[in-house]
Tab-separated table of C-alpha atoms in Angstrom:
chain	number	residue	atom	x	y	z
A	272	GLU	CA	70.144	100.416	89.343
A	273	VAL	CA	71.053	100.330	93.066
A	274	GLN	CA	73.739	102.850	93.949
A	275	LEU	CA	75.170	105.230	96.495
A	276	VAL	CA	76.320	108.566	95.320
A	277	GLN	CA	78.738	110.579	97.670
A	278	SER	CA	79.382	114.225	97.839
A	279	GLY	CA	82.675	115.718	96.399
A	280	ALA	CA	86.242	115.875	97.713
A	281	GLU	CA	86.885	118.549	100.347
A	282	VAL	CA	90.081	120.340	101.444
A	283	LYS	CA	89.809	121.756	104.946
A	284	LYS	CA	91.788	123.373	107.629
A	285	PRO	CA	92.451	121.958	111.211
A	286	GLY	CA	89.619	122.892	113.459
A	287	GLU	CA	87.003	123.330	110.711
A	288	SER	CA	83.875	121.329	110.732
A	289	LEU	CA	82.439	119.171	107.838
A	290	LYS	CA	79.513	117.060	106.868
A	291	ILE	CA	79.683	114.857	103.965
A	292	SER	CA	76.712	112.920	102.223
A	293	CYS	CA	75.796	109.784	100.717
A	294	LYS	CA	72.613	109.421	98.652
A	295	GLY	CA	70.961	106.048	97.944
A	296	SER	CA	68.829	105.216	95.094
A	297	GLY	CA	67.247	102.158	93.345
A	298	TYR	CA	66.225	100.395	96.565
A	299	ASN	CA	64.223	101.032	99.677
A	300	PHE	CA	66.842	103.222	101.635
A	301	THR	CA	64.882	103.098	104.885
A	302	ASN	CA	65.101	99.327	105.250
A	303	PHE	CA	68.861	98.724	104.992
A	304	TRP	CA	71.733	99.629	107.382
A	305	LEU	CA	74.327	101.847	105.904
A	306	GLY	CA	77.917	102.259	107.172
A	307	TRP	CA	80.853	104.428	106.839
A	308	VAL	CA	84.385	103.143	106.082
A	309	ARG	CA	87.616	105.081	106.337
A	310	GLN	CA	90.610	104.233	104.164
A	311	MET	CA	93.738	106.374	105.121
A	312	PRO	CA	96.260	106.907	102.409
A	313	GLY	CA	97.775	103.697	101.367
A	314	LYS	CA	96.126	101.782	104.233
A	315	GLY	CA	93.372	99.359	104.790
A	316	LEU	CA	89.780	99.564	105.570
A	317	GLU	CA	88.037	100.563	108.843
A	318	CYS	CA	84.490	100.332	109.660
A	319	MET	CA	83.473	103.605	111.500
A	320	GLY	CA	79.814	102.913	112.240
A	321	ILE	CA	76.495	102.188	110.722
A	322	ILE	CA	73.083	103.651	110.802
A	323	TYR	CA	69.508	102.428	110.222
A	324	PRO	CA	67.877	105.278	108.263
A	325	GLY	CA	64.358	103.919	109.118
A	326	ASP	CA	64.707	105.007	112.862
A	327	SER	CA	68.248	106.483	112.851
A	328	ASP	CA	69.534	103.722	115.182
A	329	THR	CA	73.233	104.314	115.138
A	330	ARG	CA	76.267	102.059	116.306
A	331	TYR	CA	79.766	103.221	116.322
A	332	SER	CA	83.110	101.365	116.154
A	333	PRO	CA	84.745	102.055	119.614
A	334	SER	CA	87.720	103.795	117.727
A	335	PHE	CA	85.354	106.368	116.315
A	336	GLN	CA	82.809	106.806	119.109
A	337	GLY	CA	82.772	110.597	119.872
A	338	GLN	CA	85.016	111.510	116.968
A	339	VAL	CA	82.321	111.659	114.433
A	340	THR	CA	78.596	111.867	114.071
A	341	ILE	CA	76.689	109.645	111.709
A	342	SER	CA	73.010	110.609	110.649
A	343	ALA	CA	70.405	110.064	108.056
A	344	ASP	CA	67.443	111.722	106.456
A	345	GLU	CA	65.156	108.974	105.119
A	346	SER	CA	62.953	111.605	103.301
A	347	ILE	CA	65.675	112.399	100.926
A	348	SER	CA	67.375	108.901	101.097
A	349	THR	CA	70.658	110.364	102.278
A	350	ALA	CA	73.132	109.626	105.018
A	351	TYR	CA	75.636	111.896	106.536
A	352	LEU	CA	79.068	111.646	108.386
A	353	GLN	CA	80.181	114.778	110.061
A	354	TRP	CA	83.192	116.135	112.125
A	355	SER	CA	82.948	119.223	114.414
A	356	SER	CA	86.611	119.844	114.406
A	357	LEU	CA	88.797	118.198	111.862
A	358	ARG	CA	92.403	117.150	112.446
A	359	ALA	CA	95.178	116.457	110.083
A	360	SER	CA	94.889	112.651	110.869
A	361	ASP	CA	91.348	112.917	109.379
A	362	THR	CA	92.785	112.939	105.921
A	363	ALA	CA	91.486	109.907	104.300
A	364	MET	CA	89.003	108.527	101.610
A	365	TYR	CA	85.627	107.953	103.210
A	366	TYR	CA	83.234	105.462	101.675
A	367	CYS	CA	79.453	104.836	102.431
A	368	ALA	CA	78.501	101.246	101.877
A	369	ARG	CA	75.166	99.316	102.288
A	370	LEU	CA	74.735	96.084	104.430
A	371	ARG	CA	73.239	93.589	102.128
A	372	LEU	CA	70.421	92.276	104.288
A	373	THR	CA	67.307	94.238	105.161
A	374	THR	CA	67.090	95.290	108.819
A	375	VAL	CA	70.014	93.232	110.143
A	376	THR	CA	73.418	94.398	111.340
A	377	ARG	CA	75.233	91.222	110.710
A	378	ALA	CA	75.855	91.410	106.861
A	379	ALA	CA	78.523	92.260	104.416
A	380	PHE	CA	78.750	95.546	102.508
A	381	ASP	CA	77.282	94.786	98.954
A	382	ILE	CA	77.003	98.345	97.621
A	383	TRP	CA	79.678	101.037	97.845
A	384	GLY	CA	79.685	104.626	97.211
A	385	GLN	CA	82.533	106.103	95.055
A	386	GLY	CA	84.129	107.685	97.956
A	387	THR	CA	84.870	111.089	99.152
A	388	MET	CA	88.406	112.246	99.701
A	389	ILE	CA	88.913	114.528	102.814
A	390	THR	CA	92.231	116.629	103.135
A	391	VAL	CA	92.837	118.353	106.144
A	392	SER	CA	95.853	120.710	105.876
A	393	SER	CA	96.862	124.106	107.349
B	37	ASP	CA	87.379	93.209	119.044
B	38	ILE	CA	87.747	90.505	116.545
B	39	VAL	CA	91.094	90.823	114.887
B	40	MET	CA	91.578	89.615	111.228
B	41	THR	CA	95.064	88.728	110.027
B	42	GLN	CA	95.803	88.024	106.440
B	43	SER	CA	98.746	86.298	104.784
B	44	PRO	CA	100.702	86.963	102.867
B	45	ASP	CA	100.756	90.816	102.637
B	46	SER	CA	101.418	90.547	98.982
B	47	LEU	CA	102.144	87.916	96.295
B	48	ALA	CA	103.136	87.686	92.770
B	49	VAL	CA	101.593	85.162	90.585
B	50	SER	CA	101.893	84.203	86.959
B	51	LEU	CA	99.030	84.644	84.497
B	52	GLY	CA	96.945	81.513	84.602
B	53	GLU	CA	98.320	80.307	87.833
B	54	ARG	CA	96.701	79.894	91.337
B	55	ALA	CA	96.580	82.589	93.974
B	56	THR	CA	95.723	81.795	97.533
B	57	ILE	CA	95.101	84.263	100.278
B	58	ASN	CA	94.536	83.363	103.980
B	59	CYS	CA	92.588	85.100	106.571
B	60	LYS	CA	92.625	84.149	110.192
B	61	SER	CA	90.218	85.571	112.869
B	62	SER	CA	91.124	85.764	116.474
B	63	GLN	CA	87.880	84.221	117.460
B	64	SER	CA	85.300	81.954	115.627
B	65	VAL	CA	82.920	83.811	113.183
B	66	LEU	CA	80.808	80.734	112.822
B	67	TYR	CA	77.156	81.307	114.210
B	68	ARG	CA	76.083	77.869	115.268
B	69	SER	CA	72.364	78.636	115.175
B	70	ASN	CA	72.425	78.969	111.282
B	71	ASN	CA	75.782	77.275	110.647
B	72	LYS	CA	77.068	80.328	108.688
B	73	ASN	CA	80.449	81.774	108.717
B	74	TYR	CA	80.110	85.621	109.069
B	75	LEU	CA	83.065	86.348	106.658
B	76	ALA	CA	83.116	88.375	103.456
B	77	TRP	CA	86.059	88.933	100.851
B	78	TYR	CA	86.432	92.185	98.916
B	79	GLN	CA	88.576	93.148	95.964
B	80	GLN	CA	89.688	96.652	95.654
B	81	LYS	CA	91.249	97.811	92.428
B	82	PRO	CA	93.523	101.002	92.404
B	83	GLY	CA	91.302	104.222	92.329
B	84	GLN	CA	88.073	102.332	92.982
B	85	PRO	CA	85.876	101.513	95.967
B	86	PRO	CA	86.023	97.938	97.331
B	87	LYS	CA	83.769	95.315	95.607
B	88	MET	CA	82.116	92.491	97.467
B	89	ILE	CA	82.899	89.182	95.797
B	90	ILE	CA	82.430	86.503	98.565
B	91	TYR	CA	79.762	86.434	101.546
B	92	TRP	CA	79.158	83.734	104.025
B	93	ALA	CA	82.688	82.801	103.402
B	94	SER	CA	81.990	80.770	100.338
B	95	THR	CA	78.922	82.276	98.552
B	96	ARG	CA	80.268	84.082	95.271
B	97	GLU	CA	78.257	87.429	94.707
B	98	SER	CA	76.205	87.508	91.381
B	99	GLY	CA	78.648	88.333	88.269
B	100	VAL	CA	81.741	87.390	90.069
B	101	PRO	CA	83.657	84.870	87.818
B	102	ASP	CA	83.855	81.284	89.027
B	103	ARG	CA	87.674	81.280	89.261
B	104	PHE	CA	87.151	83.080	92.601
B	105	SER	CA	86.332	80.718	95.517
B	106	GLY	CA	86.122	81.017	99.219
B	107	SER	CA	86.416	78.297	101.762
B	108	GLY	CA	87.109	77.710	105.472
B	109	SER	CA	85.195	77.724	108.766
B	110	GLY	CA	85.397	79.032	112.293
B	111	THR	CA	88.703	81.080	112.267
B	112	ASP	CA	90.459	79.914	109.322
B	113	PHE	CA	89.408	81.016	105.842
B	114	THR	CA	90.978	81.109	102.366
B	115	LEU	CA	90.317	83.141	99.037
B	116	THR	CA	91.550	81.267	95.971
B	117	ILE	CA	91.797	82.507	92.277
B	118	SER	CA	92.025	79.319	90.336
B	119	SER	CA	93.575	80.991	87.270
B	120	LEU	CA	94.878	84.450	87.672
B	121	GLN	CA	93.908	87.088	84.995
B	122	ALA	CA	95.386	90.453	84.476
B	123	GLU	CA	92.091	92.254	85.678
B	124	ASP	CA	92.555	90.419	89.089
B	125	VAL	CA	95.413	92.692	90.017
B	126	ALA	CA	94.134	94.339	93.163
B	127	VAL	CA	94.144	94.249	97.025
B	128	TYR	CA	91.916	91.807	98.535
B	129	TYR	CA	90.502	92.170	102.002
B	130	CYS	CA	88.559	89.732	104.423
B	131	GLN	CA	85.889	91.116	106.815
B	132	GLN	CA	84.229	89.480	109.686
B	133	TYR	CA	80.557	90.654	110.317
B	134	TYR	CA	79.926	88.433	113.265
B	135	SER	CA	80.326	91.468	115.655
B	136	THR	CA	78.429	94.587	115.164
B	137	PRO	CA	78.886	97.343	114.003
B	138	PRO	CA	80.345	95.221	111.050
B	139	GLY	CA	83.099	94.559	111.176
B	140	THR	CA	86.863	94.437	111.308
B	141	PHE	CA	88.838	93.962	108.062
B	142	GLY	CA	92.075	92.210	107.555
B	143	GLN	CA	95.044	94.368	106.662
B	144	GLY	CA	94.846	93.490	103.020
B	145	THR	CA	96.888	91.335	100.461
B	146	LYS	CA	98.124	92.887	97.241
B	147	VAL	CA	98.054	90.439	94.328
B	148	GLU	CA	100.220	91.238	91.371
B	149	ILE	CA	101.491	89.726	88.096
B	150	LYS	CA	104.884	87.872	88.219
């Protein structure tokens, strides 16, 4: 079964750092772009960026460039999303999702992780 | 950025009736070289991640009931649920993947039972 399994919910304080993960299984993790999508409470979906695990080529949406870092370790089929200094406005559900076509960036997200809820509060 | 605008924001439909959601992009998402529209539809039920139901504007994902259909080209698209079932209550999003990184989503349309 093709699936993405994300790390668990986190509660953090403003200014703290954080790295969440997304582990793929059931497919060749190296060959498919993988993206991160933010959903703030009660709001819609925003694509943050995508990464190609095979060579770590990363593309960020303009709104998220410089705000987060996307990385991947193909040896363990895992992608990451990290913050160096969290803000209250980072409180949201974060999903990882796979692009449905190998190697290309212009594709829909066909497989989604279960989501990781991040709460940032003092 | 390509802006996606859905209408309506919400709609209530009786069981067995048709539900229609519109999605408009600020620029064409039709790629002329392959004549494909880079447009997908997702369904998100409460407490669940989104689920892709339509891609290339009109191709149904495997396992998706045939009461769901997508149509349109260029800048104007429609998702139709031909006979609404109770399990279709959800928020539906369109997304363009013409620009990279993919891609911008519409604001969502909430479908409820009347």
